[in-house]
Coordinates of C-alpha atoms in Angstrom, one line a residue:
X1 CA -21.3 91.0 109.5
X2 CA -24.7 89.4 110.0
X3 CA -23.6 86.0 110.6
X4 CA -21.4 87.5 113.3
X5 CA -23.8 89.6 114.9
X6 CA -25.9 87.1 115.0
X7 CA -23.7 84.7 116.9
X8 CA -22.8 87.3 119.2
X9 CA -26.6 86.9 120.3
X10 CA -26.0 83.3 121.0
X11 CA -22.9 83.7 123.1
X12 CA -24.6 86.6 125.2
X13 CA -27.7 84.1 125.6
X14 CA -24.9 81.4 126.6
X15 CA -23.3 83.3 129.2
X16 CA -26.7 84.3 130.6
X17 CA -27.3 81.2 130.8
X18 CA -24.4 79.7 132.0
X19 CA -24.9 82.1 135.1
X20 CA -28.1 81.3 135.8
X21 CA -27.3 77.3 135.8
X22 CA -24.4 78.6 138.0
X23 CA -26.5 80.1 140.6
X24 CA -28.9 77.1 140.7
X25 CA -25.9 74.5 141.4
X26 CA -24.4 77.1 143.9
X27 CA -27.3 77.7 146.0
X28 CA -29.2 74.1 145.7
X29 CA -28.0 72.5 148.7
X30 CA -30.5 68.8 148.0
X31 CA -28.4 65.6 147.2
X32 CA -31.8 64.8 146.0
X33 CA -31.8 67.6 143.3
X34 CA -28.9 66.5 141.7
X35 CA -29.5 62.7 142.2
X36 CA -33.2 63.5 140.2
X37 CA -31.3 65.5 137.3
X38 CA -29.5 62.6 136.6
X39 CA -32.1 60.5 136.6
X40 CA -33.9 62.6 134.4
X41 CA -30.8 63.0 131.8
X42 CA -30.7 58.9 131.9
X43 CA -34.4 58.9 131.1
X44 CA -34.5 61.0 128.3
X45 CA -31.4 59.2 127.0
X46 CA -33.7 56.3 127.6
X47 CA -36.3 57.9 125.9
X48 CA -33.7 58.8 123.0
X49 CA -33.1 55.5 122.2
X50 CA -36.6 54.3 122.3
X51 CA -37.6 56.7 119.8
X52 CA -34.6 56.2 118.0
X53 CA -35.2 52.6 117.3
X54 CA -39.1 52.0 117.8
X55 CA -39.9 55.5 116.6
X56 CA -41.6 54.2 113.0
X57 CA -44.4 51.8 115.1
X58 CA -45.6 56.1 116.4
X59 CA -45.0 57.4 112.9
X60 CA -47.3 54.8 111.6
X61 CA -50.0 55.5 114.4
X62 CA -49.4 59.1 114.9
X63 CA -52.8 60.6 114.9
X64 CA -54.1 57.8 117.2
X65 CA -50.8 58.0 119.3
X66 CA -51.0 62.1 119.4
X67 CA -54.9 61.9 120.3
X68 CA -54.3 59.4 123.0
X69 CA -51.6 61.2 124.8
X70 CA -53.8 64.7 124.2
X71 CA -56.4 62.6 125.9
X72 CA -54.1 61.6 128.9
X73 CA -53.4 65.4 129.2
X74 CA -56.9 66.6 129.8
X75 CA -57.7 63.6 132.2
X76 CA -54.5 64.9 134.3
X77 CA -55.6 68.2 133.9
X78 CA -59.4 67.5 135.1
X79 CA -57.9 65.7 138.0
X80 CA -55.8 69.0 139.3
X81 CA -59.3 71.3 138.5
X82 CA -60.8 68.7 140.7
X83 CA -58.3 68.5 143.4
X84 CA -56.1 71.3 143.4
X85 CA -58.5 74.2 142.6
X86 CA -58.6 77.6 145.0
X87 CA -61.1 80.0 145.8
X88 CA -59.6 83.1 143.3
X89 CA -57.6 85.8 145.2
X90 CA -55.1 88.9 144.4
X91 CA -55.2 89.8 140.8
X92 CA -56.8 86.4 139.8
X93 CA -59.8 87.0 141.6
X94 CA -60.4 90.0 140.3
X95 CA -60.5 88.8 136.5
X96 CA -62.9 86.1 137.5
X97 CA -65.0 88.3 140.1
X98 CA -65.6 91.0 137.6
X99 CA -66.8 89.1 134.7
X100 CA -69.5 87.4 136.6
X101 CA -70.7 91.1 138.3
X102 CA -71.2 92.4 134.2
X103 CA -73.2 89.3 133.4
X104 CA -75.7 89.5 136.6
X105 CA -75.5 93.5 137.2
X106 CA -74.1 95.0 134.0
X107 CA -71.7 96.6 136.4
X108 CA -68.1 95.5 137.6
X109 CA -67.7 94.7 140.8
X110 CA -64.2 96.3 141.4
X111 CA -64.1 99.5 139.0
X112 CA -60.9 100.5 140.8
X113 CA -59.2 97.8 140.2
X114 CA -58.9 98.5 136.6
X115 CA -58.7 101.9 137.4
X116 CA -55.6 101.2 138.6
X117 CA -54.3 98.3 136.6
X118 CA -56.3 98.6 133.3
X119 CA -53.9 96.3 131.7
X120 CA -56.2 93.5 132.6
X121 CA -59.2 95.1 130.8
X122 CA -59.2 93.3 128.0
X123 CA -58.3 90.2 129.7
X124 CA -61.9 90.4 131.7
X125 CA -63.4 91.3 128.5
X126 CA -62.1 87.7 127.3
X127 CA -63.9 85.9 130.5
X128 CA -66.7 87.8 130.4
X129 CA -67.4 86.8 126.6
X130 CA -66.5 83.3 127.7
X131 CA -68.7 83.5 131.1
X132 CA -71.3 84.8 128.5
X133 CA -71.3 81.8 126.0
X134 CA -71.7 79.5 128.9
X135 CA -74.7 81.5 130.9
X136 CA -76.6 80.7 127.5
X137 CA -76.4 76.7 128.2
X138 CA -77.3 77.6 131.5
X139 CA -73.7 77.2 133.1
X140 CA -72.9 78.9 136.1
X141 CA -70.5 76.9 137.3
X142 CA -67.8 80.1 136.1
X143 CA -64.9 79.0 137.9
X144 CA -65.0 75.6 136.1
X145 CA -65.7 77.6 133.0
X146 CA -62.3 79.4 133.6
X147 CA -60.6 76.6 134.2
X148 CA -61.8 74.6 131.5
X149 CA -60.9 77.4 129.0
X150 CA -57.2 77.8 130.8
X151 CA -56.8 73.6 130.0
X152 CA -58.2 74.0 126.2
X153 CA -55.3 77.0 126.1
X154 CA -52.4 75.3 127.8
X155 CA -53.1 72.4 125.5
X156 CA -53.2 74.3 121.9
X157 CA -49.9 75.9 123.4
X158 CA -48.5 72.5 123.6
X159 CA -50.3 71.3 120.3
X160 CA -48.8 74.2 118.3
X161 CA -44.9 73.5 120.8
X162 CA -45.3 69.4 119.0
X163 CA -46.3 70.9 115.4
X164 CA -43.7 73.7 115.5
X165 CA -41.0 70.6 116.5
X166 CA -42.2 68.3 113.6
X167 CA -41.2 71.1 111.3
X168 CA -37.7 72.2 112.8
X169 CA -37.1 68.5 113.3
X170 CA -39.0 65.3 112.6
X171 CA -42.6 63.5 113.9
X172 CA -40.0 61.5 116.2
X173 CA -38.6 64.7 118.2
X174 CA -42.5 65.7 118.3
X175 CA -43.7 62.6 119.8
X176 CA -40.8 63.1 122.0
X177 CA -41.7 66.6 123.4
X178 CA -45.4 65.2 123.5
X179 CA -43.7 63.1 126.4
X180 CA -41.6 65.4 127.7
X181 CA -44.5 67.8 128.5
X182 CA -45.4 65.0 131.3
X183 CA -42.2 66.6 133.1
X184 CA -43.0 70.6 132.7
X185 CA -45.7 70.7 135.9
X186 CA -46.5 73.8 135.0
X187 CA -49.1 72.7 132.4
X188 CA -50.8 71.0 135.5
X189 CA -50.5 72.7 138.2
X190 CA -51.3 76.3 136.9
X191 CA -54.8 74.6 135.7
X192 CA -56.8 75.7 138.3
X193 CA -55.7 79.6 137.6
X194 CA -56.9 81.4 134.3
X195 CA -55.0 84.0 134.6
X196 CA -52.7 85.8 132.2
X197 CA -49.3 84.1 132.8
X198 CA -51.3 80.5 131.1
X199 CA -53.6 82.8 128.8
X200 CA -50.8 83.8 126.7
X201 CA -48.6 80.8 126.2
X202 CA -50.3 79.8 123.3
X203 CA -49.5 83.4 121.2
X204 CA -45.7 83.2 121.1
X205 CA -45.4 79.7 120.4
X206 CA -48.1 80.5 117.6
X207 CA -45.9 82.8 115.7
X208 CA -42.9 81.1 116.3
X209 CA -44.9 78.1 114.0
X210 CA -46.2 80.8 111.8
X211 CA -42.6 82.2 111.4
X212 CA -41.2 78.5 110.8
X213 CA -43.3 77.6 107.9
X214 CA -42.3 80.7 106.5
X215 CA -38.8 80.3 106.8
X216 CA -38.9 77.0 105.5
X217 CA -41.0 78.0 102.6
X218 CA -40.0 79.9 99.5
X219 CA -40.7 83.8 101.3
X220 CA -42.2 85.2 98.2
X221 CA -44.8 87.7 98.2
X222 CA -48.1 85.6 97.9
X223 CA -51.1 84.8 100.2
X224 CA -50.1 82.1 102.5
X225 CA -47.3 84.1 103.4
X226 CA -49.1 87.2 103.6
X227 CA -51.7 85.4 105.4
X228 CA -48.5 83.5 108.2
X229 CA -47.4 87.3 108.7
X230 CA -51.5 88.4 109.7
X231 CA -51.6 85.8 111.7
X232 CA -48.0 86.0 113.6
X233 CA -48.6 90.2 114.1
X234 CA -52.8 89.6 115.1
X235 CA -51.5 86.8 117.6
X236 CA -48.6 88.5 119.5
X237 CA -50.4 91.7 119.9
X238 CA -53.5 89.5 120.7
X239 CA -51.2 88.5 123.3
X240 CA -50.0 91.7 124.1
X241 CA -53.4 92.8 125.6
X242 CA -53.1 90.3 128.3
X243 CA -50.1 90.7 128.8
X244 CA -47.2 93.3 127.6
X245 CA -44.2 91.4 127.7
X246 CA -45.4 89.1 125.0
X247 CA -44.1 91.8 122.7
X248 CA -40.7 90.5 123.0
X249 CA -41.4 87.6 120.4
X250 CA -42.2 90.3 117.6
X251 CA -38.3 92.0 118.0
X252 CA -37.1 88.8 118.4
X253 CA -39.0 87.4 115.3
X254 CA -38.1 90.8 113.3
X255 CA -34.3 90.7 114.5
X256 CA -33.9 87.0 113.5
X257 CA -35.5 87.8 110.1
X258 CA -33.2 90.8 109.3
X259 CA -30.5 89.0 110.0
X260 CA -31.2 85.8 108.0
X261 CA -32.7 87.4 104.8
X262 CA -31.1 89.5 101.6
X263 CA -31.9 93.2 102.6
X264 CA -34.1 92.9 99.5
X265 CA -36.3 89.9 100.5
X266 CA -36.3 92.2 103.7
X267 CA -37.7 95.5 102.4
X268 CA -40.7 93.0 100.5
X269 CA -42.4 92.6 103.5
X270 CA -41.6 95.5 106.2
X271 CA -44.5 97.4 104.6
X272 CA -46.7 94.3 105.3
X273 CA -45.8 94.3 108.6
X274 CA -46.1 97.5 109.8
X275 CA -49.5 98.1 108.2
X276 CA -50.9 94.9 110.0
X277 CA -49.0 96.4 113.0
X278 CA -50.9 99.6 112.8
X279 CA -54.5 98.4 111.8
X280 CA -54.7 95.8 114.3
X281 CA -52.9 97.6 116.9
X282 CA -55.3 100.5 116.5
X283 CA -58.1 97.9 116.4
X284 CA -57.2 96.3 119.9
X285 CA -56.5 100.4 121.1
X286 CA -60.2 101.3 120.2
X287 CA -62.0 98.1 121.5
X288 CA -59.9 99.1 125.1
X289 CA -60.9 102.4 124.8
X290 CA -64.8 101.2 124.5
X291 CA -64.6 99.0 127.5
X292 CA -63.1 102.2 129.4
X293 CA -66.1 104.5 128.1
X294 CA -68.2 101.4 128.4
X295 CA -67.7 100.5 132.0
X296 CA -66.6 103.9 133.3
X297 CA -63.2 103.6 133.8
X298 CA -60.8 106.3 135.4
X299 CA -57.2 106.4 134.3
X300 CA -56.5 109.0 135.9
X301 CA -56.1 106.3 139.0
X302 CA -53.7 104.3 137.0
X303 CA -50.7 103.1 138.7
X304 CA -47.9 104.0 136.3
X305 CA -45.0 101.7 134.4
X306 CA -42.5 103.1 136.4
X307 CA -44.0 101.9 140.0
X308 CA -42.9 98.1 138.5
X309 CA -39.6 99.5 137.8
X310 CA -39.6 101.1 141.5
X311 CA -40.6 97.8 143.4
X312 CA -38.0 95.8 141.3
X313 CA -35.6 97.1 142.9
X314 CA -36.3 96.4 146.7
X315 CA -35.9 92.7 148.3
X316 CA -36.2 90.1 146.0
X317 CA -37.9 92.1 143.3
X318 CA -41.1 91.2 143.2
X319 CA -44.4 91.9 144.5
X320 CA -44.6 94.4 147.5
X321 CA -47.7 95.9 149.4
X322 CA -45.5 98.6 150.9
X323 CA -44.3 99.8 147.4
X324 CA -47.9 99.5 146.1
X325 CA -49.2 101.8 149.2
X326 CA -46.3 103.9 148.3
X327 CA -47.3 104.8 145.2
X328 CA -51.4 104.9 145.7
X329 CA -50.8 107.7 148.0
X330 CA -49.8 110.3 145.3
X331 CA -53.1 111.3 143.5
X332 CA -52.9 111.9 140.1
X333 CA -50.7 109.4 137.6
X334 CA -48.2 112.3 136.9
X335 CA -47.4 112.8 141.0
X336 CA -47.1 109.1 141.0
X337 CA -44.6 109.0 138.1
X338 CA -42.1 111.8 139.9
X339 CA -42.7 109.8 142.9
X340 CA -41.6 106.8 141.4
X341 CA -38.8 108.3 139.3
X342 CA -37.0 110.1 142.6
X343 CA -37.2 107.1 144.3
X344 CA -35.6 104.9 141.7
X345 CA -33.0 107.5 141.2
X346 CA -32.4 106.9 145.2
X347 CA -32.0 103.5 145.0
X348 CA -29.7 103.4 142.1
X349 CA -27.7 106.0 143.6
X350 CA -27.7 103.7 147.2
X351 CA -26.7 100.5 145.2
X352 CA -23.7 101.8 143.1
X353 CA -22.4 100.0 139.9
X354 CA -21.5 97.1 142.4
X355 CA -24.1 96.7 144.5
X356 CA -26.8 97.1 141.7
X357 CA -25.1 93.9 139.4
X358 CA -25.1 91.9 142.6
X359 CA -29.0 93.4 143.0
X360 CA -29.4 91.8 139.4
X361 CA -27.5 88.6 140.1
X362 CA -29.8 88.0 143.0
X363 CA -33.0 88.7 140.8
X364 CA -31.5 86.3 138.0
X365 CA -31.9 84.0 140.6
X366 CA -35.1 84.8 142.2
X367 CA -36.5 84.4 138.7
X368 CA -34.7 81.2 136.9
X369 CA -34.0 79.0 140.4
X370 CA -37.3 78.0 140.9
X371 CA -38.5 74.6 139.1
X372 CA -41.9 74.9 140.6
X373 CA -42.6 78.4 138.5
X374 CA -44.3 79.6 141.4
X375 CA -47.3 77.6 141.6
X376 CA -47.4 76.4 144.8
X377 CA -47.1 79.5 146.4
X378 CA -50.7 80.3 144.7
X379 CA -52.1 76.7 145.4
X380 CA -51.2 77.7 149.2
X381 CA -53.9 80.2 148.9
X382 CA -57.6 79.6 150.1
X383 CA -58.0 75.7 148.4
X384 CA -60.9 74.3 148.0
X385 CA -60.4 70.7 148.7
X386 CA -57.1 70.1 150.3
X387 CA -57.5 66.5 151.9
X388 CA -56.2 65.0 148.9
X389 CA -53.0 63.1 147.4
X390 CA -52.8 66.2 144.6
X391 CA -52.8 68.8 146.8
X392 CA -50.8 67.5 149.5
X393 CA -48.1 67.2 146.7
X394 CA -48.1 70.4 145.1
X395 CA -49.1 73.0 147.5
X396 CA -46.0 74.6 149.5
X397 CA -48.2 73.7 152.2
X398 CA -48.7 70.2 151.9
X399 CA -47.0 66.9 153.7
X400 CA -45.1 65.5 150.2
X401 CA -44.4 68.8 148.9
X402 CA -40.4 68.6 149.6
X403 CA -40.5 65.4 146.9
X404 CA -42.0 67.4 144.1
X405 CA -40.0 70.8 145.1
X406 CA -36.8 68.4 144.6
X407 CA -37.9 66.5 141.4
X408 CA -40.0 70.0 139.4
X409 CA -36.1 71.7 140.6
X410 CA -34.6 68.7 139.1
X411 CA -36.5 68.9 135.9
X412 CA -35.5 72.5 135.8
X413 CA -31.9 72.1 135.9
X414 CA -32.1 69.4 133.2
X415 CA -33.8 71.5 131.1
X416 CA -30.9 74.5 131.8
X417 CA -28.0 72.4 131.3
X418 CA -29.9 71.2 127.9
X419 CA -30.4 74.8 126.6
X420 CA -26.7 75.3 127.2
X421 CA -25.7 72.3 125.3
X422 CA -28.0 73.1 122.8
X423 CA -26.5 77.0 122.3
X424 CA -23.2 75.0 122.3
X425 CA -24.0 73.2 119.6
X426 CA -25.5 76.3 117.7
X427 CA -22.1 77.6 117.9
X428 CA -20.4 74.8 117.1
X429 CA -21.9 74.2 113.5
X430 CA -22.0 78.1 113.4
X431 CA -25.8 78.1 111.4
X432 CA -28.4 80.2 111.9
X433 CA -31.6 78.4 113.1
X434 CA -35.2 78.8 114.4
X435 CA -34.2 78.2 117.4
X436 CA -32.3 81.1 117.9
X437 CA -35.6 83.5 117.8
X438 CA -36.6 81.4 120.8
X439 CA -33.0 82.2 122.4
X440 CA -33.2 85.8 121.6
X441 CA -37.0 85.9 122.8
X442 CA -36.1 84.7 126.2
X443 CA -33.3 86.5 126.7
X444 CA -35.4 89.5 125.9
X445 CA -37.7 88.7 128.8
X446 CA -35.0 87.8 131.0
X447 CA -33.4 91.4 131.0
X448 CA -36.7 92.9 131.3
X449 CA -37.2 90.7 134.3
X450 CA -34.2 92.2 135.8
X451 CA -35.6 95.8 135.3
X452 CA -39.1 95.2 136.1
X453 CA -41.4 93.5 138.7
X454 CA -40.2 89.7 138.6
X455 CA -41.6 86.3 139.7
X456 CA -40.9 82.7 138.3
X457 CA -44.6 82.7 137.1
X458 CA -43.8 85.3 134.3
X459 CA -41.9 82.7 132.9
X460 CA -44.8 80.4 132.1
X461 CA -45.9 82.7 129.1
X462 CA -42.3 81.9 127.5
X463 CA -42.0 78.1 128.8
X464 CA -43.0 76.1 125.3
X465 CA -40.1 78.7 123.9
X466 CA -37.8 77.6 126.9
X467 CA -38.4 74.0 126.0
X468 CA -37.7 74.4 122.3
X469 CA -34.5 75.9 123.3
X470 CA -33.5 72.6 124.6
X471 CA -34.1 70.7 121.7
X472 CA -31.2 71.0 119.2
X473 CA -29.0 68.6 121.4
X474 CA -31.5 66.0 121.7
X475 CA -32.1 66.1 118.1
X476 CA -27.8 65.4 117.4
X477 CA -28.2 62.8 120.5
X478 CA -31.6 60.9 118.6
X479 CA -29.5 61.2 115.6
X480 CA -26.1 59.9 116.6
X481 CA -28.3 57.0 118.1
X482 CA -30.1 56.3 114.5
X483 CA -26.3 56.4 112.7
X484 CA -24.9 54.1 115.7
X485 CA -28.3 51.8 114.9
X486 CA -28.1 52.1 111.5
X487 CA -24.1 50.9 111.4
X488 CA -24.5 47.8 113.5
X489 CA -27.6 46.7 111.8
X490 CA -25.4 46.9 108.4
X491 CA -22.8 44.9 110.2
X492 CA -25.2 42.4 111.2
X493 CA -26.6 42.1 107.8
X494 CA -22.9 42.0 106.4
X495 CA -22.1 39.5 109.0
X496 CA -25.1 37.3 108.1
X497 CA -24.6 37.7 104.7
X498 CA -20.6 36.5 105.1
X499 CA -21.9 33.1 107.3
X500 CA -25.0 32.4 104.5
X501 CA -22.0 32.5 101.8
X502 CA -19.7 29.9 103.8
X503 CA -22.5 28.0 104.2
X504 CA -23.5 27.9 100.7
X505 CA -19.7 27.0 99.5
X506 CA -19.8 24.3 102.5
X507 CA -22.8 22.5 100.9
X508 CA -21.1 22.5 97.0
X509 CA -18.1 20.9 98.5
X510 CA -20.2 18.2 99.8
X511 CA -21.9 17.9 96.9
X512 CA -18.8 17.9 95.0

């Protein structure tokens, strides 16, 4: 019952899928697009092959190899703070202006703000502790500070993305995402803003490593399991303070247990969990109730859950000052939750079963159709230095922007034709994998996309799951490479070894 169940979850994440690929192909109307995805497909083919048959020259030099390429990372990376980097507006500016107004007034600069919205507390807490720790080597420079702490995070997210792959696969297919990181622009081009969608990629991609070496391990009851379950809870509601949605990688983590372990196995650790789950949760719950006492905090001017709900459902679904003005003119957070809930009721009611899946088909698109992850629409605004090659390229703004749109949308539908192949696969061989957490975590954020606020940006926190998800094919691929390798160097040898024997019987008749 399990087993099926559990497939079940991969077909659902297949068809979701293959309707989101669909809506890409349908409404991409660039030769160029499709010219790049298959020069991209040829590439890592290429790439394949290379690693296939030169891999063991990397295994033998992997820590130099791995420390090089890290390197080439944060030399990119320094190039796009230099070159790409914007004075911080909307919500972004906010969780850098406040920081700095504790450190020189003891007093935030926008109290409202996180009236409103005090799910960022905790994430201003985080860059005012790092704005701190640099005011005492005498660095002001807090916008560099941010960014330099939003590079060191992209990059463990990555690190912890190569060691999670080692384990599910080999060193090769790590080296290989190592490279194919070069590709995901995201983890350059969302350098320049610290914000939350960046500040939490590490903490699902964390656990997910956590949760592999525990799979992979005996699960008995003993420390360094104990200890992989601390860390996976602490990290994901870590996470969870910066961002909500990041509590989508718990159920899927707890789902994908329950359904590969003996109930028994099972029962052993619930406790464990939900008594890490309560301690830390109520640790993270007291420490944002401080900072409200602390830094006098009204809630009472919170905008409520249901307002994201509300504005998901107009336009395209995302952001909308008119919704937002909406809502701020009921007073108290109980008027604006009626509000909200009457008006969602109206619009449900004015879409009808119909018009409200063709609502969600256009959101599915709105969310998944954009390679770019929304980037350049926040590079557009207020940039510091835009007379440069960088900026010029990845701003929606800028004179070769139409070549990266084309090749980052290119990229994009590689990677979504991959996943597919990759679920395929799963389905296929019918065996449950690690992969599949990553499946069932994205899916979970991609209905809760379509019932919320949604962007392509809140897809970042998720993207080294994304990219795992597209793994399992290239791993067959790598491997049908090494077998075809393997085959014609035995033939060769055979071959050789056929010619030396003629040769040798040539020679004795001779002699004879």
């Amino acid at each position: 019952m399990k087993k099926k169940l559990y497939q079940s979850c991969n077909v659902l994440f297949l068809a979701l899928f293959f309707l989101i690929t669909l809506n890409m192909i349908v409404q991409s109307h660039s030769l160029f697009r499709f010219l790049g995805a298959i020069g991209i497909i040829l590439l890592c083919l290429l790439g394949s092959y290379l690693l296939a048959k030169h891999g063991d020259f990397v295994l033998k030099n992997e820590k130099w190899m791995v420390s090089f390429i890290f390197f080439v990372y944060f030399i990119l990376q320094l190039i796009c703070m230099h070159d790409i980097a914007v004075k911080p507006s909307w919500d972004f500016g906010q969780i850098y202006a406040n920081p700095i107004s504790l450190l020189s007034t003891s007093q935030l600069s926008n109290p409202e703000y996180l009236a409103e919205f005090p799910n960022n507390l905790f994430l201003v807490f985080v860059i005012y502790i790092i704005d701190g720790l640099a005011s005492l080597f005498h660095i002001t420079n807090f916008l560099a500070v941010g960014i330099v702490f939003n590079i060191i995070m992209i990059d463990l997210a990555i690190y912890f993305l190569y060691l999670t792959v080692n384990r599910l696969y080999n060193k090769k297919m790590g080296f290989f995402v190592l490279l194919l990181c070069f590709f995901i622009t995201p983890f350059f081009t969302y350098v320049p803003i610290f914000y939350s969608d960046t500040l939490t990629m590490l903490f699902p991609i964390l656990a997910l490593y956590c949760y592999t070496v525990f799979i992979q391990k005996d699960q008995e009851w003993n420390r360094k399991n104990i200890l992989l379950w601390i860390i996976i809870i602490t990290a994901i509601l870590m996470g969870m303070q910066i961002k909500f949605t990041v509590i989508i990688m718990l159920i899927a983590i707890l789902i994908d247990y329950f359904f590969r372990v003996r109930t028994t196995t099972w029962k052993k650790f619930l406790p464990l969990i939900v008594a890490v789950f309560g301690i830390v949760f109520l640790g993270f719950h007291s420490l944002q109730s401080y900072l409200v006492y602390k830094w006098d905090i009204d809630l009472n001017e919170q905008i409520p859950y249901t307002h994201w709900i509300m504005m998901g459902l107009v336009h395209d679904g995302g952001y909308d000052k008119t919704e937002y003005h909406y809502t701020r003119t009921f007073h108290t957070k109980e008027e604006k939750t009626k509000a909200n809930i009457d008006m969602i009721k109206s619009r449900l009611g004015a879409y009808g079963p119909g018009g409200y899946l063709k609502f969600l088909n256009h959101k599915l698109a709105v969310t998944w159709n954009d390679g770019t992850y929304y980037a350049p629409e926040k590079l557009r605004r207020f940039p510091l230095s835009a007379n440069n090659i960088v900026y010029q390229t990845f701003s929606n703004q800028g004179r070769y922007y139409k070549y990266y749109s084309g090749v980052a949308n290119a990229i994009h539908m590689v990677l979504l034709l991959l996943i597919m192949g990759s679920t395929v696969l799963t389905l296929y061989h019918r065996q449950a994998d690690v992969v599949s957490v990553c499946r069932l975590a994205v899916m979970g954020l991609t209905i809760f996309l379509l019932l919320w606020e949604t962007r392509s940006r809140y897809l970042v926190q998720f993207l080294p799951l994304i990219i795992v998800c597209a793994l399992p094919i290239i791993d067959q691929t790598m491997k049908y490479i090494i077998n075809l390798l393997k085959i014609r160097r035995e033939e060769h040898e055979t071959t050789t070894n056929i010619f030396r024997t003629d040769i040798s019987k040539d020679q004795t008749l001779v002699k004879s």
